[in-house]
XYZ file of C-alpha atoms in Angstrom:
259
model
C 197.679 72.233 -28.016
C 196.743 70.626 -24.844
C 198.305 66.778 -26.255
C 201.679 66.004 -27.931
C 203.527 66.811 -30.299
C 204.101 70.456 -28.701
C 204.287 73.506 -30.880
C 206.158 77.070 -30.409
C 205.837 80.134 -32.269
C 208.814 81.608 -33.996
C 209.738 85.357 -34.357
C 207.897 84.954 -37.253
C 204.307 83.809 -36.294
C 204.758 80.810 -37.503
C 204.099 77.374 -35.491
C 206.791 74.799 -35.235
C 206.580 71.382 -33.565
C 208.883 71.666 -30.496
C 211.996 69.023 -30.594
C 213.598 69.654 -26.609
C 216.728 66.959 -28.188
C 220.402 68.735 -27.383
C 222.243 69.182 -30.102
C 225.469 70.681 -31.188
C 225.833 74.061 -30.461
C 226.160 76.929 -33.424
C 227.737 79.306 -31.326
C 231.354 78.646 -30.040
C 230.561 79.417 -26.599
C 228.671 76.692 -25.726
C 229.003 73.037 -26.231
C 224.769 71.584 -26.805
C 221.508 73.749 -26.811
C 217.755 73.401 -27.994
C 216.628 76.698 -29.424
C 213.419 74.787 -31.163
C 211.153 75.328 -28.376
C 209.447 78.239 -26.193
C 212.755 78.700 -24.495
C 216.636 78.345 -25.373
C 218.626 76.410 -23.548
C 222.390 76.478 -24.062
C 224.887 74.112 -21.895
C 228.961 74.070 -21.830
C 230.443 70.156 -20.214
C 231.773 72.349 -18.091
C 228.868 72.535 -15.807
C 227.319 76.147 -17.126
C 223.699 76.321 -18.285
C 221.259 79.041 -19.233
C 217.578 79.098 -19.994
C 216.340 81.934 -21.812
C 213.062 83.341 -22.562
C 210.960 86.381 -23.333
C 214.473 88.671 -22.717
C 215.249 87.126 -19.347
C 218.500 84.942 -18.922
C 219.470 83.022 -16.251
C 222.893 81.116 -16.016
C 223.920 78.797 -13.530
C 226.937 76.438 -12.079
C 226.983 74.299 -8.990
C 229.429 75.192 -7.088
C 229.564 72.953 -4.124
C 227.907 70.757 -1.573
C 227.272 71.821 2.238
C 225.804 72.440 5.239
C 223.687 75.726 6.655
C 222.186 78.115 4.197
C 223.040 81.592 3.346
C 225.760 83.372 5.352
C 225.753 80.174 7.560
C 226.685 77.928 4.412
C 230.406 75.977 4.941
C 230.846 73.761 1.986
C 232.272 70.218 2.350
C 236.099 69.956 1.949
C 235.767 68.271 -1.563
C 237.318 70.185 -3.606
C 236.282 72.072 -6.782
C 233.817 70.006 -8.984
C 234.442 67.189 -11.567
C 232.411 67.589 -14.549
C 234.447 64.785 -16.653
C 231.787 61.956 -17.329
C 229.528 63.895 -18.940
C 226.653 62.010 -21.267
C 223.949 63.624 -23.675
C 220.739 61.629 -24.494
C 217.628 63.603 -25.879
C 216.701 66.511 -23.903
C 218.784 65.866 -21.189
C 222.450 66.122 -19.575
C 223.971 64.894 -16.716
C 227.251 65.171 -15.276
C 228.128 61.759 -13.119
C 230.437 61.999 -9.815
C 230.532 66.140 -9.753
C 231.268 65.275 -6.059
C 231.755 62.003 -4.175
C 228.378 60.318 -5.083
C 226.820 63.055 -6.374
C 225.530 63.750 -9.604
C 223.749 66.482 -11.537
C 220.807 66.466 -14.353
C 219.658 69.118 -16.052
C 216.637 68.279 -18.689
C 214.331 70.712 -21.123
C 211.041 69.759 -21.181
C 208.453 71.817 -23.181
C 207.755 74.806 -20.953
C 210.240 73.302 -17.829
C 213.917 73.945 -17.099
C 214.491 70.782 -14.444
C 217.525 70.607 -12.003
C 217.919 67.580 -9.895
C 220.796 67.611 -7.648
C 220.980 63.305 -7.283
C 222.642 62.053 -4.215
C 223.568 58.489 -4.056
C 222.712 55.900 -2.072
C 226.435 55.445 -1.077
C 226.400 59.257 0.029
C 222.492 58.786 2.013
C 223.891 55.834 3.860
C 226.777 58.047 5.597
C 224.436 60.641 5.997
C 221.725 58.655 7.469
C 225.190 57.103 9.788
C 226.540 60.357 10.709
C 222.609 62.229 11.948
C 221.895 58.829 13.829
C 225.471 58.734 15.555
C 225.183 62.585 16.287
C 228.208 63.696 14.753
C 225.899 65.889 12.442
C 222.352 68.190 13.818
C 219.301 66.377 12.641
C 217.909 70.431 12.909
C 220.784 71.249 10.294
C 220.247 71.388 6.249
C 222.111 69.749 3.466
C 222.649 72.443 1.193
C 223.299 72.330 -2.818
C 224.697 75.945 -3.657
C 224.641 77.159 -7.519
C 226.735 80.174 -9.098
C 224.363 82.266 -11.185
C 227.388 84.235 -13.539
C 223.921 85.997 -15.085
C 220.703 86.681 -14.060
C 219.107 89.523 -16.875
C 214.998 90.315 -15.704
C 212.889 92.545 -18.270
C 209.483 91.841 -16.366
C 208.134 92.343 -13.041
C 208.532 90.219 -10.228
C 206.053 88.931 -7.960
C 205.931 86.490 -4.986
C 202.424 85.788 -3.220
C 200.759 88.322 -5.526
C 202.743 91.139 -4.315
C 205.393 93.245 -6.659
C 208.945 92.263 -5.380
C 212.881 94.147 -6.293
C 214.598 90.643 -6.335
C 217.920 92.795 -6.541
C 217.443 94.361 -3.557
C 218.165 91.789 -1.167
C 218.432 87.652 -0.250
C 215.083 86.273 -0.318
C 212.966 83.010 0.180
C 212.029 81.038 -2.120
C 209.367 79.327 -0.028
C 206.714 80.262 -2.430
C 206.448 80.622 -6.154
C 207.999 83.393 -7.989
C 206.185 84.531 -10.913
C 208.228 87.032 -13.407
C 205.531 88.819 -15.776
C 205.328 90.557 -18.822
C 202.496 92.976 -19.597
C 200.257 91.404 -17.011
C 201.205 87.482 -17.798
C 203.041 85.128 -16.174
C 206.211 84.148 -18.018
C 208.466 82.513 -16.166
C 207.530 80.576 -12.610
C 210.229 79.331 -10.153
C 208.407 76.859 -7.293
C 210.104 75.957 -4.057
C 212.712 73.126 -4.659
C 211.398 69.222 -3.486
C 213.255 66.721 -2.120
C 212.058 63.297 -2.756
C 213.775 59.624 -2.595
C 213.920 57.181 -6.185
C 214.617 53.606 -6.265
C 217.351 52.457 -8.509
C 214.901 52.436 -11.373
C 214.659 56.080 -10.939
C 210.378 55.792 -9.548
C 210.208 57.869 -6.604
C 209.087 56.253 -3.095
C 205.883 57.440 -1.774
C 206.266 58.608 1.568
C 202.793 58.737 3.733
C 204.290 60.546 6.725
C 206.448 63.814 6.787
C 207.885 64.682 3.225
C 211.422 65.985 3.327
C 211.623 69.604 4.816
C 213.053 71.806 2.038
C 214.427 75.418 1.305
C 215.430 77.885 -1.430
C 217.369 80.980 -0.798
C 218.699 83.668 -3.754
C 220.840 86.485 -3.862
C 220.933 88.420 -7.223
C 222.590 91.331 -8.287
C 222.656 93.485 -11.187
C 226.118 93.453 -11.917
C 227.671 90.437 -10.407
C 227.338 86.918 -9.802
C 224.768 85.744 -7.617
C 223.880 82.470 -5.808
C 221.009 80.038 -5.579
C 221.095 78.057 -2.797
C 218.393 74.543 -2.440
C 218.565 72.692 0.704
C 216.894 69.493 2.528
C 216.770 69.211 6.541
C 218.988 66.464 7.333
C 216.923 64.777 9.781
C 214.177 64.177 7.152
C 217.219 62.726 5.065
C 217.959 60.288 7.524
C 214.390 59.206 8.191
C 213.374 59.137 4.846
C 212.946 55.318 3.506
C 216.852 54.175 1.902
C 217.650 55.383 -1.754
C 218.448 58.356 -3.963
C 217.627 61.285 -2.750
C 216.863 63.947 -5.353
C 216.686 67.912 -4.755
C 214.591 69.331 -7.728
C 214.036 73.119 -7.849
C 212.031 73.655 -11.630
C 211.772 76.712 -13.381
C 208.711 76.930 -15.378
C 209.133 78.895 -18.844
C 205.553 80.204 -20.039
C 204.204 80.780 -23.834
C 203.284 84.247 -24.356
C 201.760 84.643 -27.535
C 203.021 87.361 -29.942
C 200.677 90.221 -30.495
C 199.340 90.223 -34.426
């Protein structure tokens, strides 16, 4: 179990080599999903996703690009978001040019729900321009902000090993949050990264400072809520030239059935 092929267990007990390929959709609502794997993951070309697992559902959307986090956030002037050139290959989806040079990915790997956020070279160099000219604050953050339509918890939620109401109020995500059922970990969301590729998509090791990063939520019961992920700009512009990538990853945990 610890080497490929992957297996999942099915309502039934019975184990099933995981396939993470998108494929047509049985349900009219959405467009692609994988549902032969620990986790379902259902996606509309429209830009909505969901990952669910062990009765806990979360949806998302990105809504728009910006600067400042949280009640400080003013998104860029660009308008609402193109999700026309969308392409399916395997077990992942990206939309191309959602905004002027940016594009999103969304992949299923075997227990992982990745988002990258993937801002182009064309879109680094004016940023890189506009922090070294002044005309933006090297203190301020590029910020990524996501509608979540749905957010449905079962377990109990923890953050550095103490029980916390994620309803209750914005929070942090600048350590893990682990969502448990009966005493194990099921699903784990880590603080987002921001790293640079090269056009062959390898990321560029950085020996100095890594890009500064953020993650702030608010979720409510009964209405949308927002997930926010967000890279300090002046670690942007001094970061060596390429595509920067903002990658927040859920991590979707086997719990095995009880006999």
């Amino acid at each position: 179990f610890l080497s490929y092929p992957k297996y999942f267990r099915t309502v039934f007990g019975n184990l099933v080599e995981v396939d993470t390929t998108l494929v047509k959709s049985s349900s009219p609502e959405w467009d692609y999903e994988v549902t032969t794997g620990i986790w379902t993951f259902r996606v509309r070309t429209d830009g909505t996703f969901q990952a669910e697992h062990e009765g806990n559902v979360f949806t998302y959307r990105l809504h728009s690009i910006g600067l400042g986090r949280g009640t400080q956030y003013r998104p860029f002037e660009w308008g609402e978001p193109n999700w026309s050139n969308t392409s399916v290959m395997g077990d992942t989806i990206r939309w191309a040019g959602v905004f002027p040079d940016v594009d999103l990915s969304v992949r299923y790997i075997h227990d992982i729900l990745k988002v990258d956020v993937i801002l182009k070279r064309a879109l680094m160099d004016r940023i890189r321009s506009d922090v070294n000219n002044g005309f933006l604050n090297r203190e301020e953050y590029l910020t990524a902000r996501f509608d979540i339509p749905n957010a449905l918890v079962t377990g109990e939620a923890r953050q550095g090993g103490r029980m916390r109401d994620i309803f209750a109020e914005p929070f942090e995500l600048n350590q893990p949050l682990e969502i448990l059922k009966h005493d194990k970990v099921v699903h784990k969301i880590r603080p987002v990264e921001t790293y640079v590729i090269d056009d062959q998509g390898q990321e560029i090791i950085v020996d100095e400072s890594p890009i500064r990063s953020a993650q702030w939520w608010q979720l409510r019961k009964n209405g949308p809520g927002v997930a926010e992920m967000s890279a300090l700009l002046g670690d942007m512009a001094d970061a060596p030239e390429g595509i920067v990538v903002m990658d927040p990853v859920m991590q979707l945990l086997d719990y095995p059935l009880k006999d």
